[in-house]
Each structure stands twice: as C-alpha cells, then as structure tokens.
C-alpha cells in the first residue's frame, strides 16, 4: 500500500497504521492476513511517498472474496528544522482507510470429477455416472459434459439428470 504525504514536506514525521476487521465479508486476522495492531512508517523531510506491506497468508480453506481494512491512526513530528511547526494530521474519512480484498481462491466453487473413471453396463440397463464435488462448496454450480462414442452408438445412450 502507498501512503502519501501532502500539504508540506518539511520535517521528519512518523505515521502509525493498523489493520482492522472489515464490516463486510471479513477476512480472519492471523489466518488470512498478518494482524498489525500498531506499526509505523517514517517520512524524512522532503519524502512524499512511502510503501507499507501487509502480508496475505496462504491457507487451504476454499473461500469467497474476503476483506480487511488498513487504517492510518495518527502522525507525529519527529524533528523539524523550523521551531513551532504544527503537529502533522491524518486526513479523516476515506483517505485514512483502505479496504483490502483477498480474492477468492483455493477453488471456492469446488473441484469436480467423476466418482468412477469407468462404468460397465449390460444391455438393456440403466446406470448413473456420478459427479463428485470436493473442496469448495460456495454457490450453485452446473457442470457441462461431453459424450464421446467409442464402440457404442447414440441409440445405445440416453441422458438423465439428477
């Protein structure tokens, strides 16, 4: 994330930031991202941009999009060449908060496969070829399939859905 210093660049300042739980589709601290309760970044005189890194953690849990916030908490003047400089301030509102979205991953909608790779059916008989959904269970999904003929003809087959 980028933090910008505006409206003056004289003096060394320290900006404190933290992570926070989002109000919608909240990611879990320590499971989905590194919890930052209080950290800071320093701007030396003349520097207008600094980068901070919040680590997103890898897990094997299928999840939809999740969110967390990074908040600028406060700023302090560390040193100044001019006596009597005012205390730096953090802009209020949206400028002091950034919502981070962790994209859906780990096949949140699932991984699909046939339960069996072969099926033998005597004529005339019916049988089902089952599809298995593993991992993610988010949402309703549909699975498309194609029939490829080997020795059977289309007259030997019929399609049923369950």
PDB file of C-alpha atoms in Angstrom, residues 8-154:
ATOM      1  CA  UNK A   8       4.082  20.128   3.192  1.00  0.00           C
ATOM      2  CA  UNK A   9       7.194  18.030   3.316  1.00  0.00           C
ATOM      3  CA  UNK A  10       9.338  19.857   5.877  1.00  0.00           C
ATOM      4  CA  UNK A  11      10.403  17.867   8.909  1.00  0.00           C
ATOM      5  CA  UNK A  12      10.592  14.190   9.757  1.00  0.00           C
ATOM      6  CA  UNK A  13       7.274  12.554  10.637  1.00  0.00           C
ATOM      7  CA  UNK A  14       6.092   9.124  11.742  1.00  0.00           C
ATOM      8  CA  UNK A  15       2.734   7.736  10.610  1.00  0.00           C
ATOM      9  CA  UNK A  16       1.144   4.927  12.624  1.00  0.00           C
ATOM     10  CA  UNK A  17      -1.158   2.375  10.994  1.00  0.00           C
ATOM     11  CA  UNK A  18      -3.038  -0.803  11.902  1.00  0.00           C
ATOM     12  CA  UNK A  19      -5.236  -3.447  10.331  1.00  0.00           C
ATOM     13  CA  UNK A  20      -8.908  -3.801  11.211  1.00  0.00           C
ATOM     14  CA  UNK A  21     -11.699  -6.240  10.521  1.00  0.00           C
ATOM     15  CA  UNK A  22     -13.870  -5.171   7.594  1.00  0.00           C
ATOM     16  CA  UNK A  23     -17.594  -4.711   8.058  1.00  0.00           C
ATOM     17  CA  UNK A  24     -18.447  -6.927   5.067  1.00  0.00           C
ATOM     18  CA  UNK A  25     -17.113 -10.404   4.190  1.00  0.00           C
ATOM     19  CA  UNK A  26     -14.466 -10.108   6.868  1.00  0.00           C
ATOM     20  CA  UNK A  27     -11.148 -11.905   6.495  1.00  0.00           C
ATOM     21  CA  UNK A  28      -9.773 -13.530   9.642  1.00  0.00           C
ATOM     22  CA  UNK A  29      -6.662 -11.954  11.194  1.00  0.00           C
ATOM     23  CA  UNK A  30      -3.729 -14.394  11.614  1.00  0.00           C
ATOM     24  CA  UNK A  31      -5.471 -16.838   9.296  1.00  0.00           C
ATOM     25  CA  UNK A  32      -5.975 -14.757   6.142  1.00  0.00           C
ATOM     26  CA  UNK A  33      -3.619 -11.819   6.759  1.00  0.00           C
ATOM     27  CA  UNK A  34      -0.984 -10.654   9.239  1.00  0.00           C
ATOM     28  CA  UNK A  35      -2.569  -8.740  12.085  1.00  0.00           C
ATOM     29  CA  UNK A  36      -0.976  -5.331  12.601  1.00  0.00           C
ATOM     30  CA  UNK A  37      -2.049  -3.761  15.884  1.00  0.00           C
ATOM     31  CA  UNK A  38       0.366  -0.855  15.702  1.00  0.00           C
ATOM     32  CA  UNK A  39       3.154  -0.218  13.236  1.00  0.00           C
ATOM     33  CA  UNK A  40       4.672   2.884  11.741  1.00  0.00           C
ATOM     34  CA  UNK A  41       6.461   4.252   8.733  1.00  0.00           C
ATOM     35  CA  UNK A  42       8.794   7.256   8.815  1.00  0.00           C
ATOM     36  CA  UNK A  43       8.922  10.092   6.290  1.00  0.00           C
ATOM     37  CA  UNK A  44      12.131  12.084   6.283  1.00  0.00           C
ATOM     38  CA  UNK A  45      11.991  15.716   5.239  1.00  0.00           C
ATOM     39  CA  UNK A  46      11.160  16.019   1.534  1.00  0.00           C
ATOM     40  CA  UNK A  47       9.805  12.450   1.158  1.00  0.00           C
ATOM     41  CA  UNK A  48       6.204  12.360  -0.078  1.00  0.00           C
ATOM     42  CA  UNK A  49       5.522   8.635  -0.618  1.00  0.00           C
ATOM     43  CA  UNK A  50       6.174   5.515   1.428  1.00  0.00           C
ATOM     44  CA  UNK A  51       5.063   1.931   0.927  1.00  0.00           C
ATOM     45  CA  UNK A  52       3.866  -0.478   3.606  1.00  0.00           C
ATOM     46  CA  UNK A  53       3.330  -4.202   3.274  1.00  0.00           C
ATOM     47  CA  UNK A  54       0.574  -6.232   4.891  1.00  0.00           C
ATOM     48  CA  UNK A  55       1.115  -9.919   4.270  1.00  0.00           C
ATOM     49  CA  UNK A  56      -1.779 -12.009   2.962  1.00  0.00           C
ATOM     50  CA  UNK A  57      -1.430 -15.532   4.313  1.00  0.00           C
ATOM     51  CA  UNK A  58      -1.906 -18.691   2.274  1.00  0.00           C
ATOM     52  CA  UNK A  59      -4.329 -21.270   3.577  1.00  0.00           C
ATOM     53  CA  UNK A  60      -6.003 -24.315   2.075  1.00  0.00           C
ATOM     54  CA  UNK A  61      -9.553 -23.342   3.018  1.00  0.00           C
ATOM     55  CA  UNK A  62     -11.771 -22.655  -0.016  1.00  0.00           C
ATOM     56  CA  UNK A  63     -13.135 -19.148   0.473  1.00  0.00           C
ATOM     57  CA  UNK A  64     -15.028 -16.475  -1.390  1.00  0.00           C
ATOM     58  CA  UNK A  65     -13.655 -12.906  -1.540  1.00  0.00           C
ATOM     59  CA  UNK A  66     -12.759 -11.607   1.927  1.00  0.00           C
ATOM     60  CA  UNK A  67     -11.860  -8.132   3.147  1.00  0.00           C
ATOM     61  CA  UNK A  68      -9.875  -6.338   5.810  1.00  0.00           C
ATOM     62  CA  UNK A  69      -9.023  -2.681   6.385  1.00  0.00           C
ATOM     63  CA  UNK A  70      -5.769  -0.814   6.862  1.00  0.00           C
ATOM     64  CA  UNK A  71      -6.165   2.402   8.836  1.00  0.00           C
ATOM     65  CA  UNK A  72      -3.883   5.363   9.302  1.00  0.00           C
ATOM     66  CA  UNK A  73      -4.136   6.030  13.027  1.00  0.00           C
ATOM     67  CA  UNK A  74      -2.014   9.055  13.883  1.00  0.00           C
ATOM     68  CA  UNK A  75       1.069  11.014  12.878  1.00  0.00           C
ATOM     69  CA  UNK A  76       3.757  12.694  14.925  1.00  0.00           C
ATOM     70  CA  UNK A  77       6.508  15.188  14.200  1.00  0.00           C
ATOM     71  CA  UNK A  78       9.899  13.636  14.940  1.00  0.00           C
ATOM     72  CA  UNK A  79      12.125  16.592  14.084  1.00  0.00           C
ATOM     73  CA  UNK A  80      11.911  19.858  12.240  1.00  0.00           C
ATOM     74  CA  UNK A  81      14.378  22.486  11.060  1.00  0.00           C
ATOM     75  CA  UNK A  82      11.775  25.127  11.889  1.00  0.00           C
ATOM     76  CA  UNK A  83      10.720  25.672  15.510  1.00  0.00           C
ATOM     77  CA  UNK A  84       6.989  25.747  16.229  1.00  0.00           C
ATOM     78  CA  UNK A  85       5.868  23.545  13.315  1.00  0.00           C
ATOM     79  CA  UNK A  86       2.317  22.258  13.748  1.00  0.00           C
ATOM     80  CA  UNK A  87       1.667  18.607  14.564  1.00  0.00           C
ATOM     81  CA  UNK A  88       1.007  16.568  11.412  1.00  0.00           C
ATOM     82  CA  UNK A  89      -2.523  15.242  10.999  1.00  0.00           C
ATOM     83  CA  UNK A  90      -4.162  12.279   9.293  1.00  0.00           C
ATOM     84  CA  UNK A  91      -6.883  13.100   6.781  1.00  0.00           C
ATOM     85  CA  UNK A  92     -10.265  11.981   8.015  1.00  0.00           C
ATOM     86  CA  UNK A  93     -12.699   9.754   6.180  1.00  0.00           C
ATOM     87  CA  UNK A  94     -11.905   7.521   3.232  1.00  0.00           C
ATOM     88  CA  UNK A  95      -8.387   8.937   2.816  1.00  0.00           C
ATOM     89  CA  UNK A  96      -7.310   7.358   6.119  1.00  0.00           C
ATOM     90  CA  UNK A  97      -8.792   3.897   5.479  1.00  0.00           C
ATOM     91  CA  UNK A  98      -8.111   1.365   2.736  1.00  0.00           C
ATOM     92  CA  UNK A  99     -10.210  -1.755   2.229  1.00  0.00           C
ATOM     93  CA  UNK A 100      -8.175  -4.723   1.005  1.00  0.00           C
ATOM     94  CA  UNK A 101      -9.930  -7.575  -0.842  1.00  0.00           C
ATOM     95  CA  UNK A 102      -8.384 -11.035  -0.792  1.00  0.00           C
ATOM     96  CA  UNK A 103      -9.610 -12.680  -3.975  1.00  0.00           C
ATOM     97  CA  UNK A 104     -11.488 -15.961  -3.971  1.00  0.00           C
ATOM     98  CA  UNK A 105      -9.009 -18.802  -4.090  1.00  0.00           C
ATOM     99  CA  UNK A 106      -8.476 -22.470  -3.345  1.00  0.00           C
ATOM    100  CA  UNK A 107     -11.285 -23.414  -5.729  1.00  0.00           C
ATOM    101  CA  UNK A 108     -14.025 -21.856  -3.614  1.00  0.00           C
ATOM    102  CA  UNK A 109     -16.685 -23.148  -6.011  1.00  0.00           C
ATOM    103  CA  UNK A 110     -15.278 -26.685  -5.827  1.00  0.00           C
ATOM    104  CA  UNK A 111     -13.300 -29.229  -7.794  1.00  0.00           C
ATOM    105  CA  UNK A 112     -15.354 -31.648  -9.873  1.00  0.00           C
ATOM    106  CA  UNK A 113     -14.583 -35.150 -11.034  1.00  0.00           C
ATOM    107  CA  UNK A 114     -16.348 -38.383 -11.860  1.00  0.00           C
ATOM    108  CA  UNK A 115     -16.629 -40.760  -8.929  1.00  0.00           C
ATOM    109  CA  UNK A 116     -15.513 -43.578 -11.229  1.00  0.00           C
ATOM    110  CA  UNK A 117     -13.413 -43.355 -14.384  1.00  0.00           C
ATOM    111  CA  UNK A 118     -15.077 -46.453 -15.932  1.00  0.00           C
ATOM    112  CA  UNK A 119     -18.579 -47.848 -15.950  1.00  0.00           C
ATOM    113  CA  UNK A 120     -19.748 -51.178 -17.405  1.00  0.00           C
ATOM    114  CA  UNK A 121     -23.462 -51.528 -18.049  1.00  0.00           C
ATOM    115  CA  UNK A 122     -25.142 -54.594 -19.629  1.00  0.00           C
ATOM    116  CA  UNK A 123     -27.840 -54.024 -22.243  1.00  0.00           C
ATOM    117  CA  UNK A 124     -30.666 -53.191 -21.571  1.00  0.00           C
ATOM    118  CA  UNK A 125     -29.982 -51.457 -18.262  1.00  0.00           C
ATOM    119  CA  UNK A 126     -29.609 -48.056 -16.714  1.00  0.00           C
ATOM    120  CA  UNK A 127     -26.827 -46.733 -14.611  1.00  0.00           C
ATOM    121  CA  UNK A 128     -25.680 -43.397 -13.283  1.00  0.00           C
ATOM    122  CA  UNK A 129     -22.292 -41.802 -13.727  1.00  0.00           C
ATOM    123  CA  UNK A 130     -21.887 -39.666 -10.619  1.00  0.00           C
ATOM    124  CA  UNK A 131     -20.020 -36.354 -10.407  1.00  0.00           C
ATOM    125  CA  UNK A 132     -18.299 -35.532  -7.137  1.00  0.00           C
ATOM    126  CA  UNK A 133     -17.768 -32.007  -5.756  1.00  0.00           C
ATOM    127  CA  UNK A 134     -14.736 -31.647  -3.489  1.00  0.00           C
ATOM    128  CA  UNK A 135     -13.171 -28.691  -1.711  1.00  0.00           C
ATOM    129  CA  UNK A 136     -15.250 -25.514  -2.031  1.00  0.00           C
ATOM    130  CA  UNK A 137     -18.960 -25.534  -1.535  1.00  0.00           C
ATOM    131  CA  UNK A 138     -19.824 -21.918  -2.393  1.00  0.00           C
ATOM    132  CA  UNK A 139     -22.846 -21.293  -4.552  1.00  0.00           C
ATOM    133  CA  UNK A 140     -24.850 -23.312  -7.013  1.00  0.00           C
ATOM    134  CA  UNK A 141     -22.854 -24.610  -9.959  1.00  0.00           C
ATOM    135  CA  UNK A 142     -23.548 -26.531 -13.126  1.00  0.00           C
ATOM    136  CA  UNK A 143     -21.174 -28.951 -14.798  1.00  0.00           C
ATOM    137  CA  UNK A 144     -21.100 -29.404 -18.549  1.00  0.00           C
ATOM    138  CA  UNK A 145     -20.102 -32.714 -20.049  1.00  0.00           C
ATOM    139  CA  UNK A 146     -19.496 -34.240 -23.470  1.00  0.00           C
ATOM    140  CA  UNK A 147     -20.179 -37.794 -24.564  1.00  0.00           C
ATOM    141  CA  UNK A 148     -17.547 -39.312 -26.823  1.00  0.00           C
ATOM    142  CA  UNK A 149     -18.521 -42.515 -28.562  1.00  0.00           C
ATOM    143  CA  UNK A 150     -16.095 -45.419 -28.706  1.00  0.00           C
ATOM    144  CA  UNK A 151     -17.961 -48.583 -29.738  1.00  0.00           C
ATOM    145  CA  UNK A 152     -21.499 -47.628 -28.639  1.00  0.00           C
ATOM    146  CA  UNK A 153     -23.852 -45.634 -30.852  1.00  0.00           C
ATOM    147  CA  UNK A 154     -26.111 -42.742 -29.872  1.00  0.00           C
TER     148      UNK A 154
END
